[in-house]
Short mmCIF file of C-alpha atoms in Angstrom, two decimals:
data_model
loop_
_atom_site.label_atom_id
_atom_site.label_comp_id
_atom_site.label_asym_id
_atom_site.label_seq_id
_atom_site.Cartn_x
_atom_site.Cartn_y
_atom_site.Cartn_z
CA GLN A 1058 18.02 -13.92 -12.35
CA SER A 1059 15.21 -12.15 -10.55
CA ALA A 1060 12.54 -10.21 -12.39
CA LEU A 1061 13.12 -7.18 -10.15
CA THR A 1062 16.68 -6.00 -9.56
CA GLN A 1063 17.99 -5.14 -6.12
CA PRO A 1064 21.56 -4.65 -4.89
CA PRO A 1065 22.72 -7.76 -3.03
CA SER A 1066 23.84 -5.78 0.00
CA ALA A 1067 23.50 -2.44 1.76
CA SER A 1068 24.83 -1.10 5.03
CA GLY A 1069 24.66 1.81 7.41
CA SER A 1070 25.56 2.81 10.93
CA PRO A 1071 23.03 3.05 13.74
CA GLY A 1072 21.00 6.23 13.40
CA GLN A 1073 21.79 6.65 9.73
CA SER A 1074 19.43 6.21 6.79
CA VAL A 1075 19.75 3.72 3.95
CA THR A 1076 17.76 3.45 0.74
CA ILE A 1077 17.30 0.18 -1.17
CA PRO A 1078 16.19 0.39 -4.82
CA CYS A 1079 14.04 -2.12 -6.66
CA ASN A 1080 14.32 -1.79 -10.43
CA GLY A 1081 11.56 -3.15 -12.64
CA THR A 1082 9.90 -2.30 -15.92
CA SER A 1083 6.83 -0.50 -17.17
CA SER A 1084 5.06 -3.87 -17.08
CA ASP A 1085 5.38 -4.26 -13.34
CA VAL A 1086 6.74 -1.57 -10.98
CA GLY A 1087 6.09 1.25 -13.44
CA GLY A 1088 2.66 0.02 -14.43
CA TYR A 1089 1.04 -0.63 -11.05
CA ASN A 1090 1.06 0.78 -7.53
CA HIS A 1091 1.00 -2.73 -6.09
CA VAL A 1092 4.61 -2.64 -4.92
CA SER A 1093 5.41 -4.20 -1.56
CA TRP A 1094 8.48 -4.57 0.63
CA PHE A 1095 9.23 -7.37 3.04
CA GLN A 1096 11.67 -7.82 5.91
CA HIS A 1097 13.03 -11.32 6.28
CA HIS A 1098 15.07 -12.62 9.19
CA PRO A 1099 16.60 -16.05 8.49
CA GLY A 1100 14.41 -18.90 9.56
CA LYS A 1101 11.38 -16.70 10.13
CA ALA A 1102 8.39 -15.82 8.01
CA PRO A 1103 8.86 -12.77 5.78
CA LYS A 1104 7.10 -9.72 7.20
CA LEU A 1105 5.22 -7.17 5.12
CA ILE A 1106 6.52 -3.68 5.92
CA ILE A 1107 5.33 -1.59 2.94
CA TYR A 1108 2.42 -2.12 0.55
CA GLU A 1109 0.92 -0.09 -2.29
CA VAL A 1110 4.30 1.66 -2.67
CA THR A 1111 4.05 3.86 0.43
CA LYS A 1112 1.64 2.35 2.99
CA ARG A 1113 2.74 0.76 6.26
CA PRO A 1114 0.79 -2.02 7.97
CA SER A 1115 -0.21 -1.44 11.54
CA GLY A 1116 2.73 -1.91 13.90
CA VAL A 1117 5.48 -1.16 11.39
CA PRO A 1118 7.60 1.77 12.60
CA ASP A 1119 7.45 4.97 10.57
CA ARG A 1120 11.22 4.66 10.16
CA PHE A 1121 10.33 2.49 7.17
CA SER A 1122 9.07 4.35 4.11
CA GLY A 1123 8.52 3.56 0.46
CA SER A 1124 8.47 5.52 -2.76
CA LYS A 1125 8.41 5.01 -6.51
CA SER A 1126 9.72 6.88 -9.53
CA ASP A 1127 9.02 5.52 -12.99
CA ASN A 1128 10.12 1.87 -12.98
CA THR A 1129 12.06 2.02 -9.71
CA ALA A 1130 10.64 1.56 -6.24
CA SER A 1131 12.68 2.34 -3.15
CA LEU A 1132 12.64 1.44 0.51
CA THR A 1133 14.19 3.87 2.98
CA VAL A 1134 15.05 2.88 6.51
CA SER A 1135 15.72 5.91 8.68
CA GLY A 1136 17.31 5.97 12.11
CA LEU A 1137 18.85 2.53 11.59
CA GLN A 1138 18.66 0.15 14.54
CA THR A 1139 20.52 -3.11 15.05
CA GLU A 1140 17.28 -5.08 14.79
CA ASP A 1141 16.83 -3.74 11.25
CA GLU A 1142 19.60 -6.05 10.10
CA ALA A 1143 17.80 -8.48 7.80
CA ASP A 1144 17.13 -9.34 4.18
CA TYR A 1145 14.72 -6.99 2.38
CA PHE A 1146 12.94 -7.89 -0.86
CA CYS A 1147 10.39 -6.19 -3.05
CA SER A 1148 7.45 -7.49 -5.03
CA SER A 1149 5.19 -6.06 -7.71
CA TYR A 1150 2.03 -7.08 -9.48
CA ALA A 1151 2.82 -7.64 -13.15
CA GLY A 1152 -0.68 -7.89 -14.61
CA ASP A 1153 -2.76 -10.90 -15.71
CA ASN A 1154 -2.50 -12.51 -12.28
CA ASN A 1155 1.26 -12.60 -12.40
CA TRP A 1156 3.70 -11.42 -9.75
CA VAL A 1157 7.41 -10.69 -9.70
CA PHE A 1158 9.90 -10.41 -6.87
CA GLY A 1159 13.33 -8.95 -6.28
CA GLY A 1160 16.49 -10.83 -5.47
CA GLY A 1161 16.70 -9.44 -1.96
CA THR A 1162 19.11 -7.02 -0.30
CA GLU A 1163 20.99 -8.00 2.83
CA LEU A 1164 21.08 -4.97 5.13
CA THR A 1165 23.95 -4.78 7.59
CA VAL A 1166 23.90 -2.34 10.49
CA LEU A 1167 27.56 -1.58 11.17
CA GLN B 1309 -3.81 -13.40 13.70
CA VAL B 1310 -3.54 -15.80 10.80
CA GLN B 1311 -0.60 -18.20 10.69
CA LEU B 1312 0.60 -20.34 7.82
CA GLN B 1313 2.81 -23.43 8.11
CA GLU B 1314 4.35 -25.45 5.31
CA SER B 1315 4.89 -29.19 5.59
CA GLY B 1316 6.13 -31.96 3.35
CA PRO B 1317 9.18 -34.00 2.38
CA GLY B 1318 12.52 -32.23 2.38
CA LEU B 1319 14.02 -34.49 -0.25
CA VAL B 1320 12.56 -35.45 -3.61
CA LYS B 1321 14.17 -37.54 -6.32
CA PRO B 1322 14.60 -36.14 -9.85
CA SER B 1323 11.63 -36.76 -12.17
CA GLN B 1324 9.30 -37.31 -9.22
CA THR B 1325 6.58 -35.05 -7.81
CA LEU B 1326 7.16 -32.45 -5.12
CA SER B 1327 4.18 -32.24 -2.77
CA LEU B 1328 3.74 -29.63 -0.03
CA THR B 1329 0.86 -28.61 2.19
CA CYS B 1330 0.18 -25.29 3.88
CA THR B 1331 -1.96 -25.34 7.00
CA VAL B 1332 -3.79 -22.11 7.78
CA SER B 1333 -4.75 -21.28 11.35
CA GLY B 1334 -6.44 -18.21 12.81
CA GLY B 1335 -8.48 -17.58 9.68
CA SER B 1336 -10.72 -19.38 7.22
CA ILE B 1337 -9.33 -20.36 3.84
CA ASN B 1338 -12.77 -19.91 2.25
CA SER B 1339 -13.38 -16.39 3.55
CA GLY B 1340 -13.36 -15.07 0.02
CA ASP B 1341 -10.91 -12.31 0.87
CA TYR B 1342 -7.64 -13.91 -0.22
CA TYR B 1343 -5.78 -15.86 -2.83
CA TRP B 1344 -3.64 -18.65 -1.38
CA SER B 1345 -0.21 -18.68 -2.90
CA TRP B 1346 3.07 -20.55 -3.24
CA ILE B 1347 6.39 -18.78 -3.69
CA ARG B 1348 9.91 -20.18 -3.77
CA ARG B 1349 13.46 -18.97 -3.33
CA HIS B 1350 16.31 -20.74 -5.02
CA PRO B 1351 19.58 -20.90 -3.05
CA GLY B 1352 21.40 -17.61 -3.37
CA LYS B 1353 18.78 -16.18 -5.71
CA GLY B 1354 15.59 -14.16 -5.63
CA LEU B 1355 12.04 -15.23 -5.08
CA GLU B 1356 9.76 -16.68 -7.73
CA TRP B 1357 5.98 -16.61 -7.58
CA ILE B 1358 4.67 -20.09 -8.37
CA GLY B 1359 0.93 -19.51 -8.40
CA TYR B 1360 -2.19 -19.04 -6.34
CA MET B 1361 -5.71 -20.28 -5.92
CA PHE B 1362 -9.01 -18.77 -4.81
CA TYR B 1363 -11.23 -20.91 -2.61
CA THR B 1364 -13.72 -21.29 -5.46
CA GLY B 1365 -11.12 -23.25 -7.40
CA SER B 1366 -9.80 -20.57 -9.73
CA THR B 1367 -6.07 -21.04 -10.17
CA TYR B 1368 -3.36 -18.88 -11.69
CA TYR B 1369 0.20 -20.02 -12.33
CA ASN B 1370 3.52 -18.50 -13.26
CA PRO B 1371 3.75 -19.01 -17.04
CA SER B 1372 7.28 -20.39 -16.63
CA LEU B 1373 5.91 -23.30 -14.58
CA LYS B 1374 2.58 -23.84 -16.28
CA GLY B 1375 2.06 -27.47 -17.11
CA ARG B 1376 4.19 -28.72 -14.22
CA VAL B 1377 2.35 -27.20 -11.29
CA ALA B 1378 -0.98 -27.72 -9.57
CA ILE B 1379 -2.40 -25.95 -6.51
CA SER B 1380 -5.42 -27.30 -4.70
CA ILE B 1381 -7.48 -26.34 -1.67
CA ASP B 1382 -8.99 -28.47 1.12
CA THR B 1383 -11.51 -26.22 2.82
CA ALA B 1384 -12.48 -28.92 5.32
CA ASP B 1385 -8.96 -29.03 6.75
CA ASN B 1386 -8.21 -25.35 6.06
CA GLN B 1387 -5.21 -26.32 3.95
CA PHE B 1388 -3.92 -25.76 0.47
CA SER B 1389 -1.36 -27.79 -1.41
CA LEU B 1390 1.28 -27.59 -4.09
CA LYS B 1391 2.29 -30.28 -6.54
CA LEU B 1392 5.24 -29.74 -8.84
CA TYR B 1393 5.74 -32.52 -11.38
CA SER B 1394 8.87 -33.87 -13.03
CA VAL B 1395 11.25 -32.02 -10.75
CA THR B 1396 14.93 -31.44 -11.45
CA ALA B 1397 17.78 -30.05 -9.38
CA ALA B 1398 16.69 -26.59 -10.55
CA ASP B 1399 13.59 -26.97 -8.39
CA THR B 1400 15.67 -27.11 -5.22
CA ALA B 1401 14.48 -24.12 -3.19
CA VAL B 1402 12.86 -22.90 -0.02
CA TYR B 1403 9.12 -23.03 -0.62
CA TYR B 1404 6.83 -20.53 1.08
CA CYS B 1405 3.08 -20.37 1.33
CA ALA B 1406 1.45 -16.97 1.63
CA ARG B 1407 -1.85 -15.22 1.21
CA VAL B 1408 -2.54 -12.21 -0.96
CA GLY B 1409 -5.58 -10.01 -0.63
CA PHE B 1410 -8.26 -10.48 -3.28
CA SER B 1411 -8.64 -6.73 -3.59
CA ASP B 1412 -5.60 -5.53 -1.65
CA TYR B 1413 -2.91 -6.99 -3.91
CA HIS B 1414 -0.24 -7.61 -1.33
CA PHE B 1415 1.14 -10.69 0.41
CA ASP B 1416 0.31 -9.92 4.03
CA SER B 1417 1.05 -13.24 5.72
CA TRP B 1418 3.69 -15.86 5.02
CA GLY B 1419 4.83 -19.21 6.37
CA GLN B 1420 8.39 -19.72 7.55
CA GLY B 1421 9.28 -21.71 4.47
CA THR B 1422 10.49 -25.26 3.97
CA LEU B 1423 13.59 -26.37 2.12
CA VAL B 1424 13.05 -28.95 -0.58
CA THR B 1425 16.10 -30.52 -2.15
CA VAL B 1426 15.88 -32.43 -5.41
CA SER B 1427 18.56 -35.09 -5.46
CA SER B 1428 18.95 -38.78 -6.08
#
């Protein structure tokens, strides 16, 4: 069982928006703004797409956005494209040089 | 652009030691800007942070693995390594190396991962 809880799957049609939640506790997601999201295509290196809850690294489309409310962080993908089909997982700093991750959500673009 | 690549045996026998190496290219492992980390993903499950090391030798490990894990750095070869002792089938996973910013607190670069199976 993962420390952070994500739904195993999500889906949407091209052009639609989908939001993926990442549920933690006050000791991780709720306690720090060091929440990140990663996009992972099978066989490739995971790619950082959101860090510090809302920030996007250079080169990541603004269709990807992050937010947080209490102990739940969320990733929203707007204007879904076929290439967005991938596994998405979250991570959070949990204090005392400890880190926790989510179980991953497989996003399908219908 | 920095790249990380894991290497090591894909099969380890129970009770033995799992050993993996991560080779870093396009950046110096002793730049002082990053922790060098190992993370794993069990089949069909989420990811688990194993631990990380700063180039000075400071190491931090997941409490659930403490006592069985050791991370080391070879600055001459720009590599860092993972040893996991007394493995069982529960240690079967895809192992990733990654770097996390010393002051940025996010994993910004990852390797592709390598599957390690624990089986006799």
